[in-house]
GROMACS .gro file of C-alpha atoms in nm:
model
  468
    1MET     CA    1   0.000   0.000   0.000
    2THR     CA    2   0.125   0.349  -0.087
    3LYS     CA    3   0.259   0.534   0.217
    4VAL     CA    4   0.168   0.904   0.215
    5GLY     CA    5   0.338   1.151   0.447
    6LEU     CA    6   0.102   1.438   0.532
    7VAL     CA    7   0.183   1.772   0.688
    8ALA     CA    8  -0.022   2.090   0.713
    9GLY     CA    9   0.090   2.433   0.819
   10GLY     CA   10   0.060   2.806   0.839
   11LEU     CA   11   0.253   3.107   0.966
   12GLY     CA   12   0.258   3.112   1.347
   13ALA     CA   13   0.277   3.492   1.358
   14TYR     CA   14  -0.092   3.498   1.262
   15TRP     CA   15  -0.225   3.302   1.561
   16PRO     CA   16  -0.210   3.577   1.829
   17GLN     CA   17  -0.330   3.832   1.574
   18PHE     CA   18  -0.637   3.634   1.464
   19PRO     CA   19  -0.747   3.389   1.740
   20ASP     CA   20  -1.017   3.224   1.527
   21LEU     CA   21  -0.784   3.145   1.236
   22LEU     CA   22  -0.582   2.848   1.367
   23PRO     CA   23  -0.886   2.642   1.475
   24GLN     CA   24  -1.040   2.694   1.130
   25LEU     CA   25  -0.718   2.592   0.954
   26LYS     CA   26  -0.678   2.283   1.171
   27LYS     CA   27  -1.035   2.186   1.087
   28SER     CA   28  -0.949   2.210   0.717
   29ALA     CA   29  -0.632   2.005   0.777
   30GLU     CA   30  -0.836   1.733   0.947
   31GLN     CA   31  -1.073   1.729   0.650
   32VAL     CA   32  -0.779   1.678   0.413
   33SER     CA   33  -0.639   1.402   0.634
   34THR     CA   34  -0.974   1.221   0.632
   35ARG     CA   35  -1.004   1.247   0.252
   36MET     CA   36  -0.647   1.124   0.207
   37ARG     CA   37  -0.720   0.812   0.413
   38GLY     CA   38  -0.999   0.731   0.170
   39LEU     CA   39  -0.755   0.701  -0.122
   40ASP     CA   40  -0.652   0.343  -0.046
   41CYS     CA   41  -0.321   0.447   0.108
   42GLU     CA   42  -0.146   0.451   0.443
   43VAL     CA   43  -0.129   0.807   0.579
   44VAL     CA   44   0.148   0.920   0.813
   45ASP     CA   45   0.003   1.246   0.944
   46VAL     CA   46   0.260   1.453   1.139
   47GLY     CA   47   0.009   1.725   1.217
   48PHE     CA   48   0.017   2.102   1.187
   49ILE     CA   49   0.337   2.309   1.185
   50SER     CA   50   0.365   2.681   1.259
   51ASP     CA   51   0.738   2.760   1.229
   52ALA     CA   52   1.069   2.630   1.098
   53GLN     CA   53   1.153   2.442   1.418
   54GLU     CA   54   0.830   2.243   1.398
   55GLY     CA   55   0.900   2.189   1.029
   56ALA     CA   56   1.240   2.037   1.109
   57ARG     CA   57   1.086   1.799   1.362
   58ALA     CA   58   0.819   1.695   1.110
   59ALA     CA   59   1.091   1.642   0.849
   60GLU     CA   60   1.266   1.393   1.075
   61GLN     CA   61   0.941   1.206   1.146
   62LEU     CA   62   0.867   1.174   0.776
   63ARG     CA   63   1.223   1.073   0.694
   64VAL     CA   64   1.206   0.786   0.943
   65ALA     CA   65   0.861   0.682   0.814
   66GLY     CA   66   0.998   0.617   0.464
   67CYS     CA   67   0.706   0.763   0.270
   68ASP     CA   68   0.639   0.714  -0.101
   69ILE     CA   69   0.510   1.071  -0.140
   70ILE     CA   70   0.497   1.380   0.083
   71VAL     CA   71   0.176   1.585   0.070
   72ALA     CA   72   0.202   1.934   0.220
   73PHE     CA   73  -0.121   2.128   0.275
   74LEU     CA   74  -0.069   2.504   0.260
   75THR     CA   75  -0.363   2.625   0.467
   76THR     CA   76  -0.252   2.989   0.451
   77TYR     CA   77   0.072   3.176   0.396
   78MET     CA   78   0.378   3.002   0.541
   79THR     CA   79   0.747   3.053   0.476
   80SER     CA   80   0.939   2.812   0.255
   81SER     CA   81   1.190   2.750   0.537
   82MET     CA   82   0.914   2.552   0.711
   83LEU     CA   83   0.887   2.296   0.432
   84VAL     CA   84   1.231   2.283   0.265
   85PRO     CA   85   1.373   2.039   0.526
   86ILE     CA   86   1.075   1.809   0.475
   87ALA     CA   87   1.129   1.809   0.099
   88GLN     CA   88   1.505   1.759   0.131
   89ARG     CA   89   1.520   1.484   0.391
   90SER     CA   90   1.240   1.254   0.284
   91GLY     CA   91   1.379   1.161  -0.058
   92ALA     CA   92   1.019   1.122  -0.174
   93PRO     CA   93   0.824   1.320  -0.435
   94VAL     CA   94   0.646   1.625  -0.295
   95LEU     CA   95   0.290   1.736  -0.369
   96LEU     CA   96   0.178   2.080  -0.253
   97LEU     CA   97  -0.193   2.135  -0.186
   98ASN     CA   98  -0.362   2.474  -0.201
   99LEU     CA   99  -0.723   2.395  -0.115
  100GLN     CA  100  -0.948   2.684  -0.013
  101PRO     CA  101  -1.237   2.618   0.226
  102THR     CA  102  -1.493   2.700  -0.049
  103GLU     CA  103  -1.506   2.808  -0.413
  104ALA     CA  104  -1.477   3.180  -0.331
  105MET     CA  105  -1.459   3.428  -0.044
  106ASP     CA  106  -1.759   3.615   0.092
  107HIS     CA  107  -1.605   3.951   0.009
  108ALA     CA  108  -1.872   4.165   0.172
  109ASN     CA  109  -1.840   3.996   0.510
  110PHE     CA  110  -1.476   3.880   0.530
  111ASP     CA  111  -1.219   4.050   0.750
  112THR     CA  112  -0.843   3.991   0.733
  113GLY     CA  113  -0.856   3.678   0.948
  114ALA     CA  114  -1.124   3.518   0.730
  115TRP     CA  115  -0.928   3.607   0.416
  116LEU     CA  116  -0.611   3.441   0.547
  117ALA     CA  117  -0.792   3.103   0.553
  118TYR     CA  118  -0.813   3.138   0.172
  119CYS     CA  119  -0.450   3.242   0.128
  120GLY     CA  120  -0.286   2.908   0.052
  121ALA     CA  121  -0.210   3.022  -0.302
  122CYS     CA  122   0.019   3.297  -0.177
  123PRO     CA  123   0.315   3.077  -0.070
  124LEU     CA  124   0.279   2.831  -0.357
  125PRO     CA  125   0.521   3.002  -0.600
  126GLU     CA  126   0.763   3.063  -0.314
  127MET     CA  127   0.765   2.694  -0.223
  128VAL     CA  128   0.824   2.575  -0.578
  129ASN     CA  129   1.099   2.831  -0.633
  130ALA     CA  130   1.278   2.745  -0.308
  131PHE     CA  131   1.244   2.372  -0.362
  132ARG     CA  132   1.383   2.395  -0.714
  133ARG     CA  133   1.680   2.599  -0.595
  134CYS     CA  134   1.743   2.324  -0.341
  135GLY     CA  135   1.728   2.056  -0.608
  136VAL     CA  136   1.379   1.927  -0.525
  137GLU     CA  137   1.117   1.912  -0.798
  138THR     CA  138   0.756   1.937  -0.686
  139ARG     CA  139   0.404   1.947  -0.821
  140CYS     CA  140   0.090   2.129  -0.710
  141VAL     CA  141  -0.287   2.095  -0.690
  142SER     CA  142  -0.494   2.409  -0.637
  143GLY     CA  143  -0.868   2.405  -0.580
  144TYR     CA  144  -1.112   2.398  -0.289
  145LEU     CA  145  -1.168   2.139  -0.019
  146ASP     CA  146  -1.466   1.961  -0.171
  147GLU     CA  147  -1.375   2.005  -0.538
  148PRO     CA  148  -1.398   1.666  -0.717
  149ALA     CA  149  -1.150   1.766  -0.988
  150ALA     CA  150  -0.887   1.860  -0.730
  151TRP     CA  151  -0.925   1.529  -0.547
  152GLU     CA  152  -0.903   1.335  -0.870
  153LYS     CA  153  -0.568   1.504  -0.936
  154ILE     CA  154  -0.453   1.428  -0.581
  155ALA     CA  155  -0.561   1.064  -0.619
  156ARG     CA  156  -0.372   1.044  -0.948
  157TRP     CA  157  -0.049   1.161  -0.783
  158VAL     CA  158  -0.097   0.913  -0.500
  159ARG     CA  159  -0.148   0.629  -0.748
  160ALA     CA  160   0.158   0.742  -0.942
  161ALA     CA  161   0.363   0.744  -0.624
  162GLY     CA  162   0.246   0.388  -0.558
  163VAL     CA  163   0.366   0.280  -0.902
  164ARG     CA  164   0.700   0.454  -0.845
  165ALA     CA  165   0.733   0.268  -0.516
  166ALA     CA  166   0.652  -0.064  -0.683
  167LEU     CA  167   0.931   0.000  -0.933
  168ARG     CA  168   1.178   0.121  -0.671
  169HIS     CA  169   1.128  -0.186  -0.455
  170GLY     CA  170   1.043  -0.437  -0.729
  171ARG     CA  171   1.228  -0.756  -0.810
  172HIS     CA  172   1.215  -0.836  -1.180
  173GLY     CA  173   1.307  -1.177  -1.312
  174LEU     CA  174   1.477  -1.256  -1.643
  175LEU     CA  175   1.450  -1.626  -1.724
  176GLY     CA  176   1.639  -1.787  -2.011
  177HIS     CA  177   1.798  -1.573  -2.280
  178LEU     CA  178   1.731  -1.303  -2.538
  179TYR     CA  179   1.534  -1.400  -2.848
  180PRO     CA  180   1.815  -1.406  -3.107
  181GLY     CA  181   1.822  -1.103  -3.333
  182MET     CA  182   1.567  -0.885  -3.149
  183LEU     CA  183   1.792  -0.583  -3.105
  184ASP     CA  184   1.511  -0.357  -2.985
  185VAL     CA  185   1.434  -0.596  -2.697
  186SER     CA  186   1.791  -0.599  -2.566
  187THR     CA  187   1.814  -0.389  -2.249
  188ASP     CA  188   2.113  -0.293  -2.037
  189LEU     CA  189   2.013  -0.443  -1.700
  190THR     CA  190   2.177  -0.156  -1.511
  191LEU     CA  191   1.922   0.083  -1.664
  192VAL     CA  192   1.647  -0.063  -1.449
  193PRO     CA  193   1.796   0.009  -1.105
  194SER     CA  194   1.953   0.333  -1.230
  195GLN     CA  195   1.631   0.480  -1.374
  196PHE     CA  196   1.359   0.308  -1.170
  197GLY     CA  197   1.528   0.144  -0.874
  198GLY     CA  198   1.459  -0.217  -0.789
  199HIS     CA  199   1.652  -0.531  -0.875
  200VAL     CA  200   1.685  -0.754  -1.181
  201GLU     CA  201   1.728  -1.122  -1.097
  202VAL     CA  202   1.890  -1.321  -1.379
  203LEU     CA  203   1.754  -1.676  -1.380
  204GLU     CA  204   1.853  -1.986  -1.574
  205ILE     CA  205   1.616  -2.232  -1.737
  206ASP     CA  206   1.749  -2.496  -1.496
  207ASP     CA  207   1.612  -2.289  -1.207
  208LEU     CA  208   1.274  -2.381  -1.350
  209ARG     CA  209   1.367  -2.738  -1.450
  210VAL     CA  210   1.462  -2.848  -1.100
  211ARG     CA  211   1.133  -2.715  -0.965
  212VAL     CA  212   0.929  -2.886  -1.239
  213GLU     CA  213   1.092  -3.216  -1.149
  214LYS     CA  214   0.964  -3.177  -0.792
  215VAL     CA  215   0.598  -3.110  -0.885
  216GLY     CA  216   0.383  -3.409  -0.796
  217ASP     CA  217   0.063  -3.544  -0.948
  218ALA     CA  218  -0.165  -3.394  -0.683
  219ALA     CA  219  -0.043  -3.039  -0.744
  220THR     CA  220  -0.064  -3.093  -1.119
  221ASP     CA  221  -0.420  -3.223  -1.095
  222GLU     CA  222  -0.521  -2.926  -0.884
  223ARG     CA  223  -0.374  -2.683  -1.139
  224ILE     CA  224  -0.556  -2.860  -1.425
  225ALA     CA  225  -0.884  -2.826  -1.235
  226HIS     CA  226  -0.816  -2.455  -1.180
  227THR     CA  227  -0.732  -2.413  -1.548
  228ARG     CA  228  -1.064  -2.564  -1.651
  229GLU     CA  229  -1.240  -2.316  -1.420
  230VAL     CA  230  -1.063  -2.017  -1.575
  231PHE     CA  231  -1.053  -2.119  -1.943
  232THR     CA  232  -1.270  -2.269  -2.206
  233VAL     CA  233  -1.043  -2.559  -2.296
  234ASP     CA  234  -1.070  -2.615  -2.670
  235SER     CA  235  -1.093  -2.966  -2.815
  236SER     CA  236  -0.758  -2.905  -2.987
  237VAL     CA  237  -0.581  -2.927  -2.650
  238VAL     CA  238  -0.395  -3.255  -2.604
  239GLU     CA  239  -0.434  -3.386  -2.249
  240GLU     CA  240  -0.062  -3.461  -2.220
  241ASP     CA  241   0.023  -3.103  -2.322
  242LEU     CA  242  -0.226  -2.960  -2.072
  243ARG     CA  243  -0.079  -3.171  -1.797
  244TRP     CA  244   0.272  -3.053  -1.883
  245ALA     CA  245   0.165  -2.688  -1.890
  246ALA     CA  246  -0.007  -2.730  -1.552
  247ARG     CA  247   0.304  -2.889  -1.403
  248VAL     CA  248   0.524  -2.609  -1.536
  249SER     CA  249   0.273  -2.356  -1.400
  250VAL     CA  250   0.303  -2.494  -1.048
  251ALA     CA  251   0.682  -2.484  -1.072
  252LEU     CA  252   0.672  -2.130  -1.208
  253ASP     CA  253   0.470  -2.019  -0.906
  254ARG     CA  254   0.733  -2.173  -0.680
  255LEU     CA  255   1.012  -2.002  -0.875
  256VAL     CA  256   0.842  -1.665  -0.838
  257GLU     CA  257   0.788  -1.725  -0.468
  258ASP     CA  258   1.144  -1.843  -0.404
  259PHE     CA  259   1.298  -1.541  -0.575
  260GLU     CA  260   1.027  -1.299  -0.451
  261LEU     CA  261   0.960  -1.172  -0.802
  262ASP     CA  262   0.720  -0.892  -0.890
  263SER     CA  263   0.751  -0.942  -1.266
  264LEU     CA  264   0.906  -1.186  -1.511
  265ALA     CA  265   1.032  -1.186  -1.868
  266TYR     CA  266   1.132  -1.517  -2.025
  267TYR     CA  267   1.241  -1.699  -2.339
  268HIS     CA  268   1.431  -2.019  -2.416
  269ARG     CA  269   1.484  -2.168  -2.759
  270GLY     CA  270   1.584  -2.531  -2.696
  271LEU     CA  271   1.629  -2.800  -2.959
  272ASP     CA  272   1.461  -3.116  -3.092
  273GLY     CA  273   1.206  -3.155  -2.815
  274GLU     CA  274   1.459  -3.187  -2.532
  275THR     CA  275   1.362  -3.086  -2.176
  276HIS     CA  276   1.464  -2.721  -2.200
  277GLU     CA  277   1.266  -2.672  -2.519
  278ARG     CA  278   0.962  -2.830  -2.354
  279LEU     CA  279   1.005  -2.599  -2.055
  280GLY     CA  280   1.015  -2.290  -2.274
  281ALA     CA  281   0.709  -2.406  -2.465
  282GLY     CA  282   0.520  -2.493  -2.147
  283LEU     CA  283   0.531  -2.149  -1.987
  284VAL     CA  284   0.226  -1.985  -2.149
  285LEU     CA  285  -0.038  -2.114  -1.908
  286GLY     CA  286   0.158  -2.039  -1.593
  287ALA     CA  287   0.268  -1.697  -1.718
  288SER     CA  288  -0.094  -1.603  -1.794
  289LEU     CA  289  -0.216  -1.714  -1.451
  290LEU     CA  290   0.066  -1.520  -1.284
  291THR     CA  291  -0.015  -1.207  -1.485
  292ALA     CA  292  -0.380  -1.226  -1.384
  293ARG     CA  293  -0.266  -1.231  -1.019
  294GLY     CA  294  -0.066  -0.909  -1.060
  295ILE     CA  295   0.276  -1.061  -1.137
  296PRO     CA  296   0.314  -0.972  -1.505
  297ALA     CA  297   0.500  -1.220  -1.723
  298ALA     CA  298   0.610  -1.135  -2.077
  299GLY     CA  299   0.757  -1.368  -2.337
  300GLU     CA  300   1.057  -1.318  -2.566
  301TYR     CA  301   1.274  -1.191  -2.280
  302GLU     CA  302   1.093  -0.857  -2.294
  303LEU     CA  303   1.207  -0.688  -1.974
  304ARG     CA  304   1.086  -0.341  -2.071
  305THR     CA  305   0.742  -0.472  -2.158
  306SER     CA  306   0.713  -0.670  -1.835
  307LEU     CA  307   0.784  -0.340  -1.657
  308ALA     CA  308   0.521  -0.162  -1.867
  309MET     CA  309   0.275  -0.438  -1.779
  310LEU     CA  310   0.359  -0.393  -1.410
  311ILE     CA  311   0.299  -0.018  -1.432
  312LEU     CA  312  -0.041  -0.061  -1.596
  313ASP     CA  313  -0.137  -0.336  -1.354
  314ARG     CA  314  -0.058  -0.118  -1.053
  315LEU     CA  315  -0.277   0.154  -1.206
  316GLY     CA  316  -0.563  -0.096  -1.221
  317ALA     CA  317  -0.549  -0.125  -1.601
  318GLY     CA  318  -0.427  -0.481  -1.634
  319GLY     CA  319  -0.172  -0.475  -1.913
  320SER     CA  320  -0.136  -0.761  -2.161
  321PHE     CA  321   0.168  -0.851  -2.374
  322THR     CA  322   0.108  -0.699  -2.719
  323GLU     CA  323   0.252  -0.628  -3.064
  324LEU     CA  324   0.114  -0.532  -3.405
  325GLN     CA  325  -0.058  -0.809  -3.599
  326ALA     CA  326  -0.234  -0.648  -3.896
  327LEU     CA  327  -0.411  -0.331  -4.009
  328ASN     CA  328  -0.776  -0.332  -4.111
  329PHE     CA  329  -0.829  -0.043  -4.351
  330ARG     CA  330  -1.191  -0.134  -4.411
  331ASP     CA  331  -1.291  -0.099  -4.046
  332ASP     CA  332  -1.020   0.156  -3.954
  333VAL     CA  333  -0.879  -0.055  -3.673
  334VAL     CA  334  -0.535  -0.177  -3.571
  335GLU     CA  335  -0.527  -0.545  -3.484
  336MET     CA  336  -0.280  -0.616  -3.204
  337GLY     CA  337  -0.203  -0.894  -2.960
  338HIS     CA  338   0.057  -1.166  -2.917
  339ASP     CA  339   0.109  -1.538  -2.893
  340GLY     CA  340   0.186  -1.668  -2.548
  341PRO     CA  341   0.085  -1.513  -2.215
  342ALA     CA  342  -0.202  -1.270  -2.157
  343HIS     CA  343  -0.359  -1.074  -1.873
  344LEU     CA  344  -0.664  -1.293  -1.814
  345ALA     CA  345  -0.823  -1.043  -1.574
  346ILE     CA  346  -0.894  -0.799  -1.859
  347SER     CA  347  -1.037  -1.049  -2.106
  348ASP     CA  348  -1.363  -0.943  -2.270
  349GLY     CA  349  -1.500  -1.293  -2.219
  350ARG     CA  350  -1.392  -1.631  -2.097
  351PRO     CA  351  -1.041  -1.689  -2.239
  352VAL     CA  352  -0.979  -1.992  -2.457
  353LEU     CA  353  -0.696  -2.238  -2.412
  354ARG     CA  354  -0.609  -2.373  -2.755
  355GLY     CA  355  -0.373  -2.653  -2.853
  356LEU     CA  356  -0.098  -2.571  -3.102
  357GLY     CA  357   0.122  -2.818  -3.280
  358THR     CA  358   0.352  -2.531  -3.380
  359TYR     CA  359   0.446  -2.211  -3.199
  360HIS     CA  360   0.518  -1.974  -3.486
  361GLY     CA  361   0.868  -1.833  -3.469
  362LYS     CA  362   0.949  -2.051  -3.167
  363ARG     CA  363   1.036  -2.411  -3.109
  364GLY     CA  364   0.809  -2.651  -2.931
  365TRP     CA  365   0.435  -2.709  -2.907
  366GLY     CA  366   0.163  -2.717  -2.645
  367VAL     CA  367  -0.118  -2.489  -2.527
  368SER     CA  368  -0.169  -2.119  -2.589
  369VAL     CA  369  -0.409  -1.847  -2.479
  370GLU     CA  370  -0.669  -1.686  -2.703
  371PHE     CA  371  -0.864  -1.382  -2.587
  372ASP     CA  372  -0.974  -1.027  -2.666
  373VAL     CA  373  -0.909  -0.735  -2.428
  374ARG     CA  374  -1.226  -0.599  -2.269
  375HIS     CA  375  -1.413  -0.378  -2.516
  376GLY     CA  376  -1.408  -0.006  -2.450
  377PRO     CA  377  -1.136   0.250  -2.375
  378VAL     CA  378  -0.779   0.117  -2.372
  379THR     CA  379  -0.425   0.249  -2.359
  380ALA     CA  380  -0.127   0.108  -2.547
  381PHE     CA  381   0.179   0.170  -2.332
  382GLY     CA  382   0.543   0.074  -2.350
  383LEU     CA  383   0.896   0.178  -2.261
  384GLY     CA  384   1.117   0.304  -2.538
  385GLN     CA  385   1.494   0.331  -2.511
  386ASP     CA  386   1.696   0.607  -2.674
  387ARG     CA  387   2.049   0.603  -2.811
  388ASP     CA  388   2.192   0.740  -2.485
  389GLY     CA  389   2.024   0.457  -2.295
  390SER     CA  390   1.754   0.667  -2.134
  391LEU     CA  391   1.407   0.515  -2.109
  392ARG     CA  392   1.091   0.695  -2.211
  393PHE     CA  393   0.720   0.632  -2.168
  394VAL     CA  394   0.518   0.595  -2.489
  395ALA     CA  395   0.138   0.583  -2.479
  396SER     CA  396  -0.166   0.608  -2.705
  397GLU     CA  397  -0.535   0.599  -2.612
  398GLY     CA  398  -0.795   0.419  -2.820
  399ALA     CA  399  -1.087   0.179  -2.786
  400VAL     CA  400  -1.122  -0.195  -2.839
  401VAL     CA  401  -1.419  -0.262  -3.067
  402ALA     CA  402  -1.604  -0.575  -3.169
  403GLY     CA  403  -1.538  -0.757  -3.495
  404PRO     CA  404  -1.388  -1.072  -3.647
  405LEU     CA  405  -1.080  -1.218  -3.478
  406LEU     CA  406  -0.835  -1.492  -3.567
  407GLN     CA  407  -0.873  -1.822  -3.384
  408ILE     CA  408  -0.510  -1.932  -3.380
  409GLY     CA  409  -0.424  -1.941  -3.011
  410ASN     CA  410  -0.314  -1.576  -2.994
  411THR     CA  411  -0.453  -1.277  -2.810
  412THR     CA  412  -0.604  -1.031  -3.057
  413SER     CA  413  -0.782  -0.699  -3.011
  414ARG     CA  414  -0.923  -0.459  -3.267
  415VAL     CA  415  -0.821  -0.111  -3.152
  416ASP     CA  416  -0.972   0.206  -3.295
  417PHE     CA  417  -0.739   0.502  -3.238
  418GLY     CA  418  -0.976   0.745  -3.409
  419CYS     CA  419  -0.763   0.791  -3.719
  420HIS     CA  420  -0.630   0.611  -4.027
  421PRO     CA  421  -0.468   0.288  -3.898
  422GLY     CA  422  -0.168   0.325  -4.126
  423GLU     CA  423  -0.100   0.679  -4.011
  424TRP     CA  424  -0.133   0.574  -3.646
  425THR     CA  425   0.105   0.283  -3.702
  426ASP     CA  426   0.363   0.514  -3.860
  427ALA     CA  427   0.340   0.763  -3.574
  428TRP     CA  428   0.356   0.486  -3.313
  429SER     CA  429   0.657   0.325  -3.479
  430VAL     CA  430   0.863   0.646  -3.483
  431SER     CA  431   0.778   0.731  -3.122
  432GLY     CA  432   1.072   0.532  -2.984
  433ILE     CA  433   0.866   0.228  -2.885
  434GLY     CA  434   1.000  -0.122  -2.944
  435HIS     CA  435   0.790  -0.383  -3.119
  436HIS     CA  436   0.631  -0.501  -2.792
  437TRP     CA  437   0.419  -0.310  -2.540
  438ALA     CA  438   0.134  -0.355  -2.295
  439LEU     CA  439  -0.236  -0.303  -2.371
  440GLY     CA  440  -0.443  -0.198  -2.070
  441THR     CA  441  -0.801  -0.099  -2.001
  442GLY     CA  442  -0.913   0.261  -1.963
  443HIS     CA  443  -0.762   0.585  -2.081
  444ARG     CA  444  -0.448   0.617  -1.871
  445ARG     CA  445  -0.244   0.891  -2.037
  446ALA     CA  446  -0.280   1.138  -1.750
  447GLU     CA  447  -0.187   0.878  -1.489
  448LEU     CA  448   0.111   0.760  -1.692
  449GLN     CA  449   0.223   1.121  -1.734
  450SER     CA  450   0.226   1.152  -1.354
  451VAL     CA  451   0.426   0.830  -1.314
  452ALA     CA  452   0.674   0.945  -1.579
  453GLU     CA  453   0.722   1.277  -1.402
  454LEU     CA  454   0.782   1.112  -1.065
  455CYS     CA  455   1.034   0.877  -1.228
  456GLY     CA  456   1.207   1.165  -1.408
  457LEU     CA  457   1.137   1.024  -1.755
  458GLU     CA  458   1.009   1.172  -2.079
  459MET     CA  459   0.653   1.088  -2.185
  460VAL     CA  460   0.562   1.063  -2.554
  461THR     CA  461   0.194   1.054  -2.649
  462VAL     CA  462   0.071   0.937  -2.988
  463ALA     CA  463  -0.271   1.099  -3.033
  464LYS     CA  464  -0.510   1.135  -3.323
  465GLU     CA  465  -0.490   1.514  -3.292
  466GLN     CA  466  -0.118   1.500  -3.372
  467ILE     CA  467  -0.164   1.262  -3.664
  468ARG     CA  468  -0.438   1.436  -3.856
   0.00000   0.00000   0.00000
C-alpha cells in the first residue's frame, strides 16, 4: 500500500493576531487528512506546523517513516523554510496542496482573518521556487476542499507514487535468454535500477527445470482443475500437453515465490524436443495465470514490456503482452495482440486455451491463450529506449471494438485510435517504442504522465490530434 506523508501548516505569527484562524485551519487540515485516508493508502500524518523548528521535527518524522510521497497542505501563507527540510530529507516526491475552504470568499463579510484562511495560493510560487533551488522538484494541486477535480488530481499523484514505489522496490526476473536477433528488446540491465530502482534477478532455465521435477501429481491435478475453471479448454488441446503446462505452471509459481519476483520476462529456444525446449514451450499457461494475479510475465525476454505491464497493472489497467498483428483499412482498426501469455483479468469474455502443434517463430508445441481485451477505452503503453540509454514512456489511447478475430491461439484486439490505422502505425513506430508493449483498459495517459514525471522520464503521447 502506498505510504503518504502528510503535513499541514501556516505562519505562526498569525495566531495571536487572529485567534479564530488556527482552529479553522486545523479543521481544514483534518478534512484533508480524512479524505487522504480514503484514497486506499497509508497516511502518516505529522500534524500542523507553525514555524521552521516544527517543520524540522516533522521532516525527521517523515524521513524515518519512509514515505512514497509527501503531501504538504498550505492552509494559509507560510514561509518556505518551514517545508524545505521536509522536501530535502524525505527523498520522496512532494505534492503541494492549495485547497481553499470554499469556491470563493464572501467579500462583503470577510475580515483579514477570514481572508487568510483562503490564502494558501500565496506561498505556492515561493515553495516551488525554493524547492527547485534546493534541487527538489515538486508538483501542485490548487482548488477547494470539496472540489472533485482537485481530489481526482490528488488521487492520481498518490497512485503514481504507488507505481514509483513498486518500481523502486520491485524484483524483476529474467529467465532464459534473449530471443536471437531482437535488437530492440535488448536492455542494459543496469538501466532498471539506475532509472527506476529495484533489482533484476537473472535466472537460468534450470532454475525452473529443477522445480518442475519436484511437482507431484496432486499439485498438477489441482492446477488442471483450476485451469478448466478459468478457461474454455478447446478440443484441440492434447491432455498430455495440458498436464505438462499445468506442471510447469506450479513450478513457475514456486520459482516466483522463491525469488520474490514482482515481474518476469522469459524466453528459451531449446532443440529437438529436449527438456529445456519443452520448458520454454510450457510457460504460457503459468505466465498467464501469474499475470492475472498481478505478477506480469512477458515472453521473448521482454524486460521493458514486463515493466510496462507492471505499471499498468498497478494503475488498475491490467496490461497484456502486445505487438502489431495487422491493419484493417476497411474498419479503420489496428489489430494487435501476441502469442503466449495474456492478462486474463482484462479479457472481454472467458479466455480460450487452444492446442498448437507449432508455436510460430518458436520451437516446441503445447497450449496457448486466445482472448480479446475488454471492449471499451484502452491504452497502449510501452517503454522506449533512446540512443543514450535513457528510457521513455510511450502511450496512445484508443478503444477496443467488436469484430472478427483470428482463432489461432493468440490474443487479438481490434483497436480504434480514431484515425487512419496506417498513419497511427507510422506515428507509433517512430515514437521510440520497441515492437512489444502492454495493452491496458481505460484511458491512462494522464496517470502515466504523472508516473513518468515522478520517475524523471520523458513521456511521448501518440494521439489522433497530432496525426491528422
